[in-house]
Coordinates of C-alpha atoms in Angstrom, one line a residue:
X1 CA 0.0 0.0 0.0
X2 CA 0.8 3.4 -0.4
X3 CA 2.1 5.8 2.4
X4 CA -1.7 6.0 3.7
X5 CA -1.0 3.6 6.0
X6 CA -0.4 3.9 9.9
X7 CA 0.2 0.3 11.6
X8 CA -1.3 1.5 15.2
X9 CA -0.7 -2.0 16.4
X10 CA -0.8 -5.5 15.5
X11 CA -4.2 -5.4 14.7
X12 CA -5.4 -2.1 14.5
X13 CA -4.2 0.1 11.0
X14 CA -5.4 3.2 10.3
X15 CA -5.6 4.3 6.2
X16 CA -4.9 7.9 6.9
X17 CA -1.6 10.2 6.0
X18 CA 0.2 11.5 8.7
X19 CA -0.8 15.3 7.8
X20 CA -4.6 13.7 7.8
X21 CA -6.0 15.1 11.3
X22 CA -7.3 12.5 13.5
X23 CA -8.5 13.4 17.0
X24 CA -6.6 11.5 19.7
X25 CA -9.7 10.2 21.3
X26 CA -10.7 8.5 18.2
X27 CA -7.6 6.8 18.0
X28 CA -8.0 5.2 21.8
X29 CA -11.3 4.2 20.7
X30 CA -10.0 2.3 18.0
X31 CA -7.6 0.8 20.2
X32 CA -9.6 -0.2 23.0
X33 CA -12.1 -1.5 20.4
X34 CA -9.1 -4.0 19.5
X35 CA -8.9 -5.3 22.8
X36 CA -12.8 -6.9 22.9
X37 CA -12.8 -10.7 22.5
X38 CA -13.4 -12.6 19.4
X39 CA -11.7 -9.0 17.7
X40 CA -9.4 -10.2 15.1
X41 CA -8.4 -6.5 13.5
X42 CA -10.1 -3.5 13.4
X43 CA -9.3 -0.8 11.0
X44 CA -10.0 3.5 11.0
X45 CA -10.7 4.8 7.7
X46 CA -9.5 9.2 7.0
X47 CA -12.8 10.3 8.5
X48 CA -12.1 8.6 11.5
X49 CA -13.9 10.3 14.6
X50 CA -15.1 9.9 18.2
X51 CA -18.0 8.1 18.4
X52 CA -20.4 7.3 22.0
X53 CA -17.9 5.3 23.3
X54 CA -17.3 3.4 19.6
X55 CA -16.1 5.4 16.7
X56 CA -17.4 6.2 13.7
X57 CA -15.3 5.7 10.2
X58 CA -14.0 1.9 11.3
X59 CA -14.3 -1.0 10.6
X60 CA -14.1 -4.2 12.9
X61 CA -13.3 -8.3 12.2
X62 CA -14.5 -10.3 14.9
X63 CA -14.2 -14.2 15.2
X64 CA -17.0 -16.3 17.1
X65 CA -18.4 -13.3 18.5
X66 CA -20.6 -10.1 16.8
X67 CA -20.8 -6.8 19.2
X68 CA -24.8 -5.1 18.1
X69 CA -23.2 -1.8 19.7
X70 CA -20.3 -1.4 17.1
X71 CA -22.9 -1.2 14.4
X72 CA -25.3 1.4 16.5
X73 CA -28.5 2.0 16.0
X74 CA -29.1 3.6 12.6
X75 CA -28.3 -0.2 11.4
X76 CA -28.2 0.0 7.5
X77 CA -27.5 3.7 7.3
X78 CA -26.2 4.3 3.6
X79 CA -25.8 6.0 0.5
X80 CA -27.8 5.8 -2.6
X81 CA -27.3 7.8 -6.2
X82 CA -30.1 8.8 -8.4
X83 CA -29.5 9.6 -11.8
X84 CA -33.0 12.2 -12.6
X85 CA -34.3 13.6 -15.7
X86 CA -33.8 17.2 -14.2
X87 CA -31.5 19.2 -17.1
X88 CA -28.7 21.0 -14.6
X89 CA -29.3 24.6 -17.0
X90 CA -33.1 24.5 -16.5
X91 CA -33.2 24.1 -13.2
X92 CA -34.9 27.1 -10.7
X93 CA -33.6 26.5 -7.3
X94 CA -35.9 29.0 -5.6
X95 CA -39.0 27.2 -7.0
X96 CA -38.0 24.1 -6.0
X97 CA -37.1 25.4 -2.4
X98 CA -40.8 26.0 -2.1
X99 CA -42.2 22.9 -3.8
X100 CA -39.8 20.9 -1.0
X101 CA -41.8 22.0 1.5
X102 CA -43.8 19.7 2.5
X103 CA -41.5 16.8 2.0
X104 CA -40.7 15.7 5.4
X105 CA -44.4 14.2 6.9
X106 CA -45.1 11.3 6.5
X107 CA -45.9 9.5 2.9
X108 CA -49.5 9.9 2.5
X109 CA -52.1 6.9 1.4
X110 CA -51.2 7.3 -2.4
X111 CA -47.9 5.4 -1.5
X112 CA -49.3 2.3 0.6
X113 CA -49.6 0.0 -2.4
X114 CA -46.1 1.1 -3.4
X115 CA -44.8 0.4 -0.2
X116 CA -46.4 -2.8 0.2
X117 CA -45.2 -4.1 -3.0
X118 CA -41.5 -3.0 -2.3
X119 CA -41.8 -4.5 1.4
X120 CA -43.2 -7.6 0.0
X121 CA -40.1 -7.7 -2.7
X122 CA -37.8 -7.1 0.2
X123 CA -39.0 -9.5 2.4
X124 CA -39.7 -6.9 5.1
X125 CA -42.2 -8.2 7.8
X126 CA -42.6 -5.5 10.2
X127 CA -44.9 -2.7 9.8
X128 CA -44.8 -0.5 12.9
X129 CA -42.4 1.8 11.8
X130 CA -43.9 2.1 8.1
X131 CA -44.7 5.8 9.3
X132 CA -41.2 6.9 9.2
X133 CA -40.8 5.7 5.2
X134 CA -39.6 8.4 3.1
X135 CA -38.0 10.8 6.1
X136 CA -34.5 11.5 6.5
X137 CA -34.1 12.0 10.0
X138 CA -31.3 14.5 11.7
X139 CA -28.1 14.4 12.5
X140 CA -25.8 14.4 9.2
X141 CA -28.6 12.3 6.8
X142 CA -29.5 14.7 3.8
X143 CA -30.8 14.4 0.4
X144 CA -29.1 16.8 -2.1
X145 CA -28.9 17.6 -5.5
X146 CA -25.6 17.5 -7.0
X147 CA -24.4 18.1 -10.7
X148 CA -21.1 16.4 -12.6
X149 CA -18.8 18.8 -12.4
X150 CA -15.7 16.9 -13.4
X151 CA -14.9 13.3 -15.3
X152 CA -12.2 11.1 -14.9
X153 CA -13.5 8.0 -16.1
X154 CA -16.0 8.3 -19.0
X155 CA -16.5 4.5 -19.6
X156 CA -17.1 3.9 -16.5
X157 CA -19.8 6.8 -16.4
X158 CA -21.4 5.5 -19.4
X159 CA -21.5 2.1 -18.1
X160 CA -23.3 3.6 -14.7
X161 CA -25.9 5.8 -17.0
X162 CA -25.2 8.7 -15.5
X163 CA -26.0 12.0 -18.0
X164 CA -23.6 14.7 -17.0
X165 CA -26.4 17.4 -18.2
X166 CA -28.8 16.2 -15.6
X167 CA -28.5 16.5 -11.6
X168 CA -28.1 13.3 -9.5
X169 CA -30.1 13.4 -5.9
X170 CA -28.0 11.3 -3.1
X171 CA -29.9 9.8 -0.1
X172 CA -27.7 9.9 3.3
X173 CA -30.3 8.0 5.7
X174 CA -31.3 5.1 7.9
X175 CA -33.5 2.8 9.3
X176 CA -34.6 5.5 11.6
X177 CA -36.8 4.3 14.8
X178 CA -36.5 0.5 13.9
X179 CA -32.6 0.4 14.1
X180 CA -33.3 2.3 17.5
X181 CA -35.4 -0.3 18.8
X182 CA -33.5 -3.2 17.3
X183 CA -30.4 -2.0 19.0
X184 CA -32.6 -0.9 22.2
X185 CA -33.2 -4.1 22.9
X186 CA -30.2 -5.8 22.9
X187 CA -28.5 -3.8 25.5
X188 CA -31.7 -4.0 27.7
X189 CA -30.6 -7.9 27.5
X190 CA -27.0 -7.9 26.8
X191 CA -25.6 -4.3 27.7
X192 CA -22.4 -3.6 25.2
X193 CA -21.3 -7.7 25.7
X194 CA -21.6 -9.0 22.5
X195 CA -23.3 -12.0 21.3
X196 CA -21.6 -15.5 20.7
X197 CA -22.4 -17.6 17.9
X198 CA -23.9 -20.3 19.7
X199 CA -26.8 -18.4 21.5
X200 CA -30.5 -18.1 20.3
X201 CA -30.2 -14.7 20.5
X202 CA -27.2 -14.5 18.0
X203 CA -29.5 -15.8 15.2
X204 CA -32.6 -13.4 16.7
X205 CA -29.9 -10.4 16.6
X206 CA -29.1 -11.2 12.9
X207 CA -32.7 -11.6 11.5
X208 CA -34.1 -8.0 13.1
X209 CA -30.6 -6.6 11.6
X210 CA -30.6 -7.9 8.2
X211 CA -34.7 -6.7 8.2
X212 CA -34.0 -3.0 9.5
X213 CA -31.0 -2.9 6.5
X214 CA -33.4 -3.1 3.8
X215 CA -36.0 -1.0 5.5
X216 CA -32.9 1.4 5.4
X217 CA -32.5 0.5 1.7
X218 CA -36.3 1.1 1.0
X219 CA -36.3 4.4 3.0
X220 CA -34.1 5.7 0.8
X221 CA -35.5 4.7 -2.4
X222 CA -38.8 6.4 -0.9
X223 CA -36.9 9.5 0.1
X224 CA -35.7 9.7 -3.6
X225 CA -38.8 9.4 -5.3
X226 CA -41.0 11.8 -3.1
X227 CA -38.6 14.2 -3.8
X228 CA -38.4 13.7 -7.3
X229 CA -42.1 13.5 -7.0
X230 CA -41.8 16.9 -5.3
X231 CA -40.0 19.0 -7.9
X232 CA -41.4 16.9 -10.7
X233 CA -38.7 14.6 -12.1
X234 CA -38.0 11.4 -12.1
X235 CA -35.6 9.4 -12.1
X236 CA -33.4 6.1 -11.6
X237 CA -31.3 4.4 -9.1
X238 CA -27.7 4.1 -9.5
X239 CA -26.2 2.6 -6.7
X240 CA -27.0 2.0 -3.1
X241 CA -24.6 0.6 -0.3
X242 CA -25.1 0.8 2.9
X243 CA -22.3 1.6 5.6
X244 CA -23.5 0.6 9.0
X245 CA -24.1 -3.2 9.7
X246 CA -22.6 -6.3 9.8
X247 CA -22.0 -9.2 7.5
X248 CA -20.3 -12.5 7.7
X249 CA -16.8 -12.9 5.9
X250 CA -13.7 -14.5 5.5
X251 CA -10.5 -13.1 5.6
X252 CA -7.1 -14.2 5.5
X253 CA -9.0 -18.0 5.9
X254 CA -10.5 -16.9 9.0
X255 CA -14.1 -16.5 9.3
X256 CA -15.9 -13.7 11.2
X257 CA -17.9 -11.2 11.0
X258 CA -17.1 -7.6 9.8
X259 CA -18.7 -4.3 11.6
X260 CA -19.0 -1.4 9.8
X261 CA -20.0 2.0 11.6
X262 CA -19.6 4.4 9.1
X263 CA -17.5 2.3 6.3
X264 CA -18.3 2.1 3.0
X265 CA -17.9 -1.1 1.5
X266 CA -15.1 -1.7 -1.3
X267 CA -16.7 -4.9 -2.4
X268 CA -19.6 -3.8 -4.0
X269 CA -18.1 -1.4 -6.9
X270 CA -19.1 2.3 -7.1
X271 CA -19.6 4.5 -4.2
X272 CA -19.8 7.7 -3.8
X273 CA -17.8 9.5 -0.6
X274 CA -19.5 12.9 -0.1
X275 CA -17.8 16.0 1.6
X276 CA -19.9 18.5 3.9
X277 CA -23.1 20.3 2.0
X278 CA -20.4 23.2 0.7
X279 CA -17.8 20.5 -0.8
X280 CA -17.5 18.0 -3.4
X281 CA -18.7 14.4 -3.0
X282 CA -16.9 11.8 -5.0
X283 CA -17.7 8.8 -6.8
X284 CA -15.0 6.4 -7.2
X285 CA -14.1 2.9 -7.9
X286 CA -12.9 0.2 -5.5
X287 CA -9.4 -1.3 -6.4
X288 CA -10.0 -4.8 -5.6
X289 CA -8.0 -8.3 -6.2
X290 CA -9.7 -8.0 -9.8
X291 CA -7.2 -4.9 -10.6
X292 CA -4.2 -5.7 -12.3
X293 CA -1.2 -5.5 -10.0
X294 CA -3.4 -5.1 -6.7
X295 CA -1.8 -6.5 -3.2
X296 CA -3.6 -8.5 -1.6
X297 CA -2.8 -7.7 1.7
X298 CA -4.6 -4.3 0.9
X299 CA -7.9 -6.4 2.1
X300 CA -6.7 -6.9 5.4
X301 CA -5.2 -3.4 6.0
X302 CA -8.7 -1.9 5.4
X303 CA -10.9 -4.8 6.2
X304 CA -12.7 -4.5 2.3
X305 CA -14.0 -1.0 3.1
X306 CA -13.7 3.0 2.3
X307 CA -13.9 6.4 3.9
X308 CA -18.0 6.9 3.9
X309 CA -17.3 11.0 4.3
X310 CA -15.7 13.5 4.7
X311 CA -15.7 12.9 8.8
X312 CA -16.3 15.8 11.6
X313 CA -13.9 18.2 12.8
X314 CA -15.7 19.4 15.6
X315 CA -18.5 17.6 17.9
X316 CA -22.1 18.4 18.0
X317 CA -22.9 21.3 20.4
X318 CA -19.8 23.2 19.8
X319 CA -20.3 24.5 16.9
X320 CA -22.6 27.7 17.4
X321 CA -20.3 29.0 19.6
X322 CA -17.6 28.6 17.1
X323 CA -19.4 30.1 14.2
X324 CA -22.1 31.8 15.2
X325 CA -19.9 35.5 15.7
X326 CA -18.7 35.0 12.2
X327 CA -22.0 33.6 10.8
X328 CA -25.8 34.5 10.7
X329 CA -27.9 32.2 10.4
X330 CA -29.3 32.9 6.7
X331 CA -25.3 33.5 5.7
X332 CA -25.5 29.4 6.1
X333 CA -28.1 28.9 3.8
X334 CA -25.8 29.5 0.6
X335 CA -22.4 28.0 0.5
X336 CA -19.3 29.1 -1.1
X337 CA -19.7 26.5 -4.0
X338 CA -22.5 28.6 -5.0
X339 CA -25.3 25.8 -3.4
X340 CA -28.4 26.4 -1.7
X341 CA -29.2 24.7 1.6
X342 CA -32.6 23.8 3.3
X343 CA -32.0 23.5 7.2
X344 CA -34.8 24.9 9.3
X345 CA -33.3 24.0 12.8
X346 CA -30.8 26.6 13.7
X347 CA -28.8 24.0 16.1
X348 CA -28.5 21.4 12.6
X349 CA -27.5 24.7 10.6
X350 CA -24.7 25.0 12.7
X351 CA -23.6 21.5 13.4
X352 CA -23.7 20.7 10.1
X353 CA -21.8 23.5 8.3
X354 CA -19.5 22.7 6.2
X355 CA -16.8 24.3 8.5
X356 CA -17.1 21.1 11.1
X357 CA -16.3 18.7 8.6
X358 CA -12.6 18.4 7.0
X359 CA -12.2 18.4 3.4
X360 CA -13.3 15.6 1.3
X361 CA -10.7 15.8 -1.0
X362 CA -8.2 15.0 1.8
X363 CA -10.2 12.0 2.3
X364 CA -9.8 11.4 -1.3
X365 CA -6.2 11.8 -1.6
X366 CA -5.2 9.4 1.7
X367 CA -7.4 6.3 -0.4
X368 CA -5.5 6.6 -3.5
X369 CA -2.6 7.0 -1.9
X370 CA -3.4 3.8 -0.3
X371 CA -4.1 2.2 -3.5
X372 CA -7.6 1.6 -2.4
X373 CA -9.6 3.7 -5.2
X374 CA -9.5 5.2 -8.1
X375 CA -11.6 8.9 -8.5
X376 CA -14.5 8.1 -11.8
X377 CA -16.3 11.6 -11.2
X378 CA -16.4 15.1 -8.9
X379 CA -20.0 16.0 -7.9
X380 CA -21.0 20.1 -7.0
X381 CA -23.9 20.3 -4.4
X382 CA -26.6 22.2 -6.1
X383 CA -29.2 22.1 -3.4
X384 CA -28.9 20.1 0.1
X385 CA -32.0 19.5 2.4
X386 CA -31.9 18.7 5.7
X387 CA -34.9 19.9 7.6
X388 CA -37.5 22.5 7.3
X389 CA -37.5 22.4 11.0
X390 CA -40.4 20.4 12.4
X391 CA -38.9 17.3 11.2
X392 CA -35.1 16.5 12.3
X393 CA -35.4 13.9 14.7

């Protein structure tokens, strides 16, 4: 691999350069998060972070053993691409500001059969959070509008059918109050002790997982639509890939089980990597055994997985009092790429500006360097929508 690559210990790597910032704390976390039984090796990706006790841009191989609080609770919480029929010139912003009103209740009866047909295709049994379809939720989930603003692989843009005259619309969401319960109750019954293999409530922990990832997946396809619905486009799915769950794999001829908590996977082709709403997200390729020349020992330095952001520079909370004497509110709404943003909740505004995130580009830079991607496309947030306000949580 490239020079990327910190070897923290034994088993515990970190794909980041040494001029990459990485907050200390995140770094014990990774550490102590080495030291849980059953862990084989655990690996930080460029946006690693602090997490609640677990942190967030890492990925963990465990052996005999899964641990339900590594993944969290927004189990299945991904990314998906739309390529819409919205031409980038003809687009009004300000109009559709206003016709994205309304887009955070809940789907109304013209959707049930919809939903019931994709829930029946999915395999999706439970209904009591069917409410929730279609909403983003708070924290950093959006849904924003992006335009092509640079190619680097044209073939590989063709061969995804993506039209670099229209907008794409990425979904960053979850499985919203189902992944809550899910994880809810396992620590009522377990705490943060994982599970063994051999226990009923292994097998009881996998099936309410693998069911609240593709409610996740079908959320987001219902966020898309609705708000292609909304501004009157439509449009197609590109790619989804979800970064927060679990999934059983070998590696290096042992088996296990890999934990994601905000790690894309690089076993599933094209991703996109997003920066903060005023930066460039990035869709790029996975360099996998497949590519000529490729070391294998990549796979078990980063644990088959990507970077899923840009990751935070500064916690929740704090940033208000960081910005807030430089920055209005309404100075927020527009960013220096030139984008609009929809954020209704002052506290989100703030927490989410683009100023606590670090630059996706850096993020970029450390996985090639790596060896671990190569860049197809740079995408320009157009509009980004987060909350009008009454919706967030």
């Amino acid at each position: 691999m490239g020079n990327s690559v910190q070897n923290i210990t034994d088993c515990v790597s970190l794909i980041a350069s040494e001029k990459t910032w990485i907050e200390g704390l995140a770094i014990e976390q990774l550490i102590k998060t080495s030291e849980l039984k059953g862990m084989v090796q655990v690996a930080g990706m460029p946006d690693l972070h602090p997490g609640r006790g677990y942190p967030v841009g890492a990925v963990f191989f465990s052996s005999g053993k899964i641990y339900p609080a590594l993944v969290g609770n927004d189990i299945g919480c991904g990314m998906s691409l739309w390529q819409t029929s919205a031409k980038v010139g003809n687009v009004n912003i300000e109009r559709w500001v206003k016709k994205l009103e309304d887009v955070e209740q809940s789907l109304d009866d013209s959707w049930l059969d919809e939903i019931a047909l994709r829930k029946t295709e999915k395999g999706i049994l439970r209904s009591e959070y069917d409410y929730a379809l279609g909403t983003i939720g708070g924290g950093n989930h959006f849904a924003e509008f992006q335009a092509v603003e640079t190619i680097y692989d044209a073939d590989e843009i063709d061969r995804l059918g993506i039209d670099k005259k229209r907008l794409l619309l990425l979904v960053h969401s979850g499985s919203r109050g189902l992944g809550q319960s899910v994880l809810t109750h396992h620590i009522a019954q377990f705490n943060h002790d994982g599970l063994p293999e051999d226990v009923p409530e292994f097998q009881h922990y996998v099936a309410a997982h693998d069911e609240a990832v593709k409610w996740a997946e079908l959320n987001r396809e219902m966020i898309a639509k609705r708000f292609l619905q909304a501004v009157r486009e439509s449009g197609e799915c590109v790619l989804d890939i979800n970064h927060n769950l679990v999934v059983e794999k070998s590696i290096n001829n042992i088996k296990g089980w890999l934990h994601r908590k905000g790690a894309t996977p690089a076993d599933q082709g094209c991703v996109v990597i997003p920066g903060s709403r005023g930066d460039f997200s990035y869709l790029v390729a996975p360099l996998n055994t497949l590519d000529a020349g490729y070391d294998k020992s990549n796979l078990y330095q980063n644990l088959h997985s990507l970077a899923h952001g840009a990751g935070r520079k500064w916690k929740r909370g704090d940033c208000q009092a960081r910005l807030s004497h430089k920055y209005k509110k309404d100075d927020l709404l527009r960013t220096a790429l030139g984008s609009w943003v929809i954020c209704g909740n002052k506290e989100l505004l703030y927490d989410e500006a683009p100023q606590a995130y670090k630059k996706c580009e850096s993020i970029i830079e450390d996985l090639v360097s790596a060896g671990l991607i190569r860049v197809i496309a740079r995408l320009r947030p157009v509009l980004t929508f987060k909350t009008n306000g009454g919706c967030s949580s």
